[in-house]
CSV table of C-alpha atoms and ligand atoms in Angstrom, one decimal:
chain,number,residue,atom,x,y,z
A,1,MET,CA,0.0,-0.1,0.5
A,2,ARG,CA,0.9,3.7,-0.3
A,3,LEU,CA,1.8,5.2,2.2
A,4,PHE,CA,2.8,8.7,4.0
A,5,ALA,CA,3.6,10.1,7.6
A,6,ALA,CA,2.0,13.6,8.0
A,7,VAL,CA,0.2,16.3,10.4
A,8,ARG,CA,-2.9,17.6,10.4
A,9,PRO,CA,-4.3,20.8,11.5
A,10,PRO,CA,-7.4,21.3,13.1
A,11,ASP,CA,-10.8,21.7,12.2
A,12,ALA,CA,-10.4,25.0,13.5
A,13,VAL,CA,-8.0,26.1,11.6
A,14,THR,CA,-8.6,24.1,7.9
A,15,GLU,CA,-11.5,26.4,8.4
A,16,GLU,CA,-9.7,29.5,8.4
A,17,LEU,CA,-7.5,28.4,5.1
A,18,ALA,CA,-11.0,26.9,3.4
A,19,ALA,CA,-13.1,30.4,3.8
A,20,ALA,CA,-8.9,31.6,2.2
A,21,ALA,CA,-8.9,28.9,-0.5
A,22,ALA,CA,-12.7,30.4,-1.6
A,23,GLU,CA,-11.3,33.7,-2.1
A,24,LEU,CA,-8.3,32.2,-4.0
A,25,LYS,CA,-11.4,29.9,-6.3
A,26,ARG,CA,-12.3,33.1,-7.9
A,27,LEU,CA,-8.9,34.3,-9.6
A,28,PRO,CA,-8.8,33.9,-13.3
A,29,GLY,CA,-8.1,30.4,-14.4
A,30,SER,CA,-9.0,28.3,-11.0
A,31,GLY,CA,-10.9,25.5,-12.5
A,32,THR,CA,-8.4,24.4,-14.6
A,33,LEU,CA,-6.8,23.8,-11.1
A,34,ARG,CA,-7.0,19.9,-9.4
A,35,TRP,CA,-8.3,21.4,-5.1
A,36,ALA,CA,-7.4,19.5,-2.7
A,37,ALA,CA,-10.0,17.9,-0.9
A,38,ARG,CA,-10.3,20.2,3.1
A,39,ASP,CA,-10.6,16.6,4.6
A,40,SER,CA,-7.5,15.8,3.4
A,41,TRP,CA,-4.7,18.8,3.6
A,42,HIS,CA,-1.9,17.5,5.4
A,43,PHE,CA,2.0,18.9,6.2
A,44,THR,CA,4.0,15.2,4.7
A,45,LEU,CA,6.5,14.4,7.1
A,46,ALA,CA,8.0,11.5,4.9
A,47,PHE,CA,6.1,9.6,1.6
A,48,MET,CA,7.0,5.9,1.4
A,49,ALA,CA,5.6,5.0,-1.3
A,50,GLU,CA,4.8,1.4,-2.1
A,51,VAL,CA,5.0,-0.5,1.5
A,52,PRO,CA,5.0,-3.8,1.0
A,53,ARG,CA,2.7,-5.6,3.9
A,54,GLU,CA,5.3,-7.5,6.5
A,55,ALA,CA,7.2,-3.8,6.7
A,56,LEU,CA,4.5,-2.5,8.8
A,57,PRO,CA,4.9,-4.1,12.0
A,58,ASP,CA,8.7,-3.3,11.7
A,59,LEU,CA,7.6,1.0,10.5
A,60,THR,CA,4.8,1.2,13.0
A,61,ALA,CA,7.3,0.0,16.0
A,62,ARG,CA,9.8,2.9,14.6
A,63,LEU,CA,6.9,5.5,13.9
A,64,THR,CA,5.5,4.6,17.7
A,65,ARG,CA,9.3,5.6,19.0
A,66,ALA,CA,10.0,9.1,16.4
A,67,ALA,CA,6.1,10.4,18.0
A,68,HIS,CA,7.3,9.3,21.7
A,69,ARG,CA,10.9,11.3,21.4
A,70,THR,CA,9.3,14.3,20.2
A,71,PRO,CA,7.7,17.2,22.2
A,72,PRO,CA,4.2,18.4,21.2
A,73,PHE,CA,5.1,21.9,18.8
A,74,THR,CA,2.9,24.9,18.6
A,75,LEU,CA,2.6,26.1,14.4
A,76,ALA,CA,0.2,28.4,12.5
A,77,LEU,CA,-0.6,28.5,8.3
A,78,ARG,CA,1.1,31.3,7.1
A,79,GLY,CA,1.6,32.4,3.8
A,80,GLY,CA,1.7,30.7,0.4
A,81,GLY,CA,4.0,29.8,-2.3
A,82,HIS,CA,4.7,27.2,-5.6
A,83,PHE,CA,6.5,24.8,-6.4
A,84,GLY,CA,6.8,26.3,-10.0
A,85,ASP,CA,2.8,25.9,-12.1
A,86,ARG,CA,1.9,22.6,-10.3
A,87,VAL,CA,2.1,23.2,-7.0
A,88,LEU,CA,-0.2,25.9,-5.0
A,89,TRP,CA,0.6,25.3,-1.1
A,90,ALA,CA,-0.3,27.2,1.9
A,91,GLY,CA,3.1,28.0,4.1
A,92,VAL,CA,3.5,27.5,8.2
A,93,THR,CA,5.2,29.4,11.4
A,94,GLY,CA,5.7,28.6,14.5
A,95,GLU,CA,8.7,26.1,16.0
A,96,VAL,CA,8.8,24.8,12.5
A,97,ALA,CA,12.5,23.7,13.2
A,98,ALA,CA,10.7,20.9,15.5
A,99,LEU,CA,7.8,19.6,12.6
A,100,ARG,CA,11.5,19.4,10.5
A,101,LEU,CA,13.1,17.1,13.0
A,102,LEU,CA,9.9,15.2,13.0
A,103,ALA,CA,9.8,14.4,9.5
A,104,GLY,CA,13.7,13.7,9.9
A,105,ARG,CA,12.9,10.8,12.0
A,106,ALA,CA,9.7,9.7,10.0
A,107,ASP,CA,12.7,9.2,7.3
A,108,ALA,CA,14.7,7.6,10.2
A,109,ALA,CA,12.1,5.2,10.7
A,110,ALA,CA,10.9,4.9,7.1
A,111,ARG,CA,14.6,4.3,5.8
A,112,LYS,CA,15.5,1.7,9.2
A,113,ALA,CA,12.1,-1.1,8.1
A,114,GLY,CA,13.6,-1.0,5.7
A,115,LEU,CA,11.7,0.8,2.6
A,116,ALA,CA,13.7,2.8,-0.1
A,117,MET,CA,12.9,5.8,0.8
A,118,GLU,CA,13.9,8.9,-1.8
A,119,GLU,CA,17.3,10.7,-1.4
A,120,PRO,CA,17.0,12.9,1.7
A,121,ARG,CA,16.1,17.1,-0.3
A,122,HIS,CA,15.5,19.8,1.9
A,123,TYR,CA,12.8,19.4,3.3
A,124,ARG,CA,9.7,22.2,2.4
A,125,PRO,CA,7.0,22.1,4.8
A,126,HIS,CA,4.1,22.8,2.8
A,127,LEU,CA,0.4,22.1,2.7
A,128,THR,CA,-0.9,21.0,-1.0
A,129,LEU,CA,-3.7,23.4,-1.7
A,130,ALA,CA,-4.1,22.6,-5.5
A,131,ARG,CA,-1.9,20.8,-8.1
A,132,GLY,CA,-1.5,22.8,-11.7
A,133,HIS,CA,-1.0,21.2,-15.6
A,134,GLY,CA,1.4,23.5,-16.4
A,135,ALA,CA,-2.0,25.3,-18.2
A,136,THR,CA,-2.3,28.1,-14.9
A,137,ASP,CA,-0.1,30.2,-13.8
A,138,LEU,CA,0.2,29.5,-9.6
A,139,ARG,CA,2.1,33.5,-8.9
A,140,PRO,CA,-1.0,35.2,-8.5
A,141,TYR,CA,-2.3,32.6,-5.8
A,142,ALA,CA,0.8,32.6,-3.9
A,143,ASP,CA,0.8,36.7,-3.8
A,144,ALA,CA,-3.4,36.1,-3.2
A,145,LEU,CA,-2.3,33.8,0.1
A,146,ALA,CA,1.0,36.5,1.0
A,147,ALA,CA,-1.0,38.1,3.7
A,148,PHE,CA,-2.9,34.8,5.4
A,149,ALA,CA,-2.2,34.1,8.9
A,150,GLY,CA,-3.6,32.1,11.1
A,151,ALA,CA,-4.3,30.9,14.1
A,152,PRO,CA,-1.7,29.0,16.2
A,153,TRP,CA,-2.3,25.1,17.0
A,154,THR,CA,-0.5,21.9,18.8
A,155,VAL,CA,0.7,19.6,17.2
A,156,ASP,CA,0.5,16.6,19.0
A,157,GLU,CA,0.2,13.2,16.9
A,158,LEU,CA,1.6,11.8,13.9
A,159,ILE,CA,-0.5,10.4,10.8
A,160,LEU,CA,-0.2,7.6,9.0
A,161,VAL,CA,-1.8,8.2,6.0
A,162,ARG,CA,-3.4,5.9,2.7
A,163,SER,CA,-2.9,6.9,-0.1
A,164,SER,CA,-5.2,4.5,-2.6
A,165,LEU,CA,-5.0,6.1,-6.7
A,166,PRO,CA,-7.5,6.8,-8.0
A,167,LYS,CA,-8.4,3.6,-10.2
A,168,SER,CA,-11.3,5.1,-13.2
A,169,GLY,CA,-9.6,6.9,-15.4
A,170,VAL,CA,-11.6,9.4,-14.5
A,171,PRO,CA,-9.3,13.2,-15.3
A,172,GLY,CA,-9.0,14.8,-12.4
A,173,GLU,CA,-9.9,12.5,-10.4
A,174,ARG,CA,-8.1,12.7,-6.6
A,175,PRO,CA,-6.2,10.1,-4.7
A,176,ARG,CA,-8.4,8.9,-1.2
A,177,HIS,CA,-6.7,9.3,2.3
A,178,GLU,CA,-7.3,7.3,4.6
A,179,THR,CA,-5.1,7.4,7.9
A,180,VAL,CA,-4.4,4.1,9.0
A,181,GLY,CA,-2.8,4.9,11.7
A,182,ARG,CA,-2.0,7.8,14.8
A,183,TRP,CA,0.2,8.1,17.5
A,184,PRO,CA,0.1,11.1,20.2
A,185,LEU,CA,4.3,12.9,20.6
A,186,GLY,CA,5.7,13.0,22.9
A,187,GLY,CA,6.4,14.9,26.4
A,188,GLY,CA,8.6,16.4,27.8
A,189,ALA,CA,11.1,19.7,27.1
A,190,ARG,CA,10.1,21.4,23.7
A,191,VAL,CA,12.1,22.1,21.4
A,192,PRO,CA,13.7,25.1,20.9
A,193,ASP,CA,13.1,26.4,17.7
A,194,ALA,CA,16.5,27.0,17.0
A,195,ALA,CA,17.6,23.3,17.7
A,196,GLY,CA,17.2,22.7,13.4
B,1,2AM,P1,2.8,17.2,-1.5
B,1,2AM,O1,2.5,17.1,0.1
B,1,2AM,O2,3.7,18.2,-2.3
B,1,2AM,O3,1.2,17.4,-1.1
B,1,2AM,C1,0.6,12.0,-1.1
B,1,2AM,O4,0.9,11.8,-2.2
B,1,2AM,C2,2.2,12.9,-0.1
B,1,2AM,O5,3.3,12.5,-0.1
B,1,2AM,C3,1.9,14.1,-1.4
B,1,2AM,O6,1.3,15.4,-0.1
B,1,2AM,C4,2.5,14.0,-1.6
B,1,2AM,O7,3.0,16.0,-2.1
B,1,2AM,C5,3.4,13.7,-0.8
B,1,2AM,N1,5.0,13.0,-1.9
B,1,2AM,C6,5.6,13.3,-1.1
B,1,2AM,N2,6.4,12.6,-2.3
B,1,2AM,C7,6.0,12.2,-3.1
B,1,2AM,C8,6.5,11.6,-4.1
B,1,2AM,N3,7.6,10.9,-4.7
B,1,2AM,N4,5.1,11.2,-5.3
B,1,2AM,C9,4.1,11.2,-4.8
B,1,2AM,N5,3.8,12.0,-3.7
B,1,2AM,C10,4.4,12.0,-2.6
């Protein structure tokens, strides 16, 4: 199955972003974009692609430990950006170093469970709002998000999500996301934002 580890903002936070996204959808060309469903919005920590069933027990044990070792931390949605003409995203501020640390631990957990992970790249935390196909310039969308500032929330769990690719062949159909595991973040000292 196709899995990724993630953190998800609470409803009160996605509600604010949904209001901003509704404004974005008024911009020219928005109909050419594939908008992610609000209930699937997340920050990917580690994308694991196809995970063999026999790797699951070790993976979940390691993710449990990764979560346990990481104290809860605070984030807030802030602004947005785009990856070329492919991905429009909302950004994040707050204890981003802690998010980065958790992403590194989720990636390490997957590697130690024997999964073939992509080469580590610079982790760029983002919440994908919409995907483009090259037809629409995403800059006006990112510009329109620049002033967006959401309420802070406490990240207190790591989730494992199964992504099922659409089989229907209907163009633009979105993958289905199903939470298959969730682990509370551990207690203990908070991670200073400067800790990297
Ligand atoms: P995203 O975070 O930019 O949206 C499920 O596909 C999730 O894993 C998505 O959130 C997706 O990107 C992320 N992801 C990271 N690397 C990926 C890859 N190589 N293929 C598909 N999805 C990937």
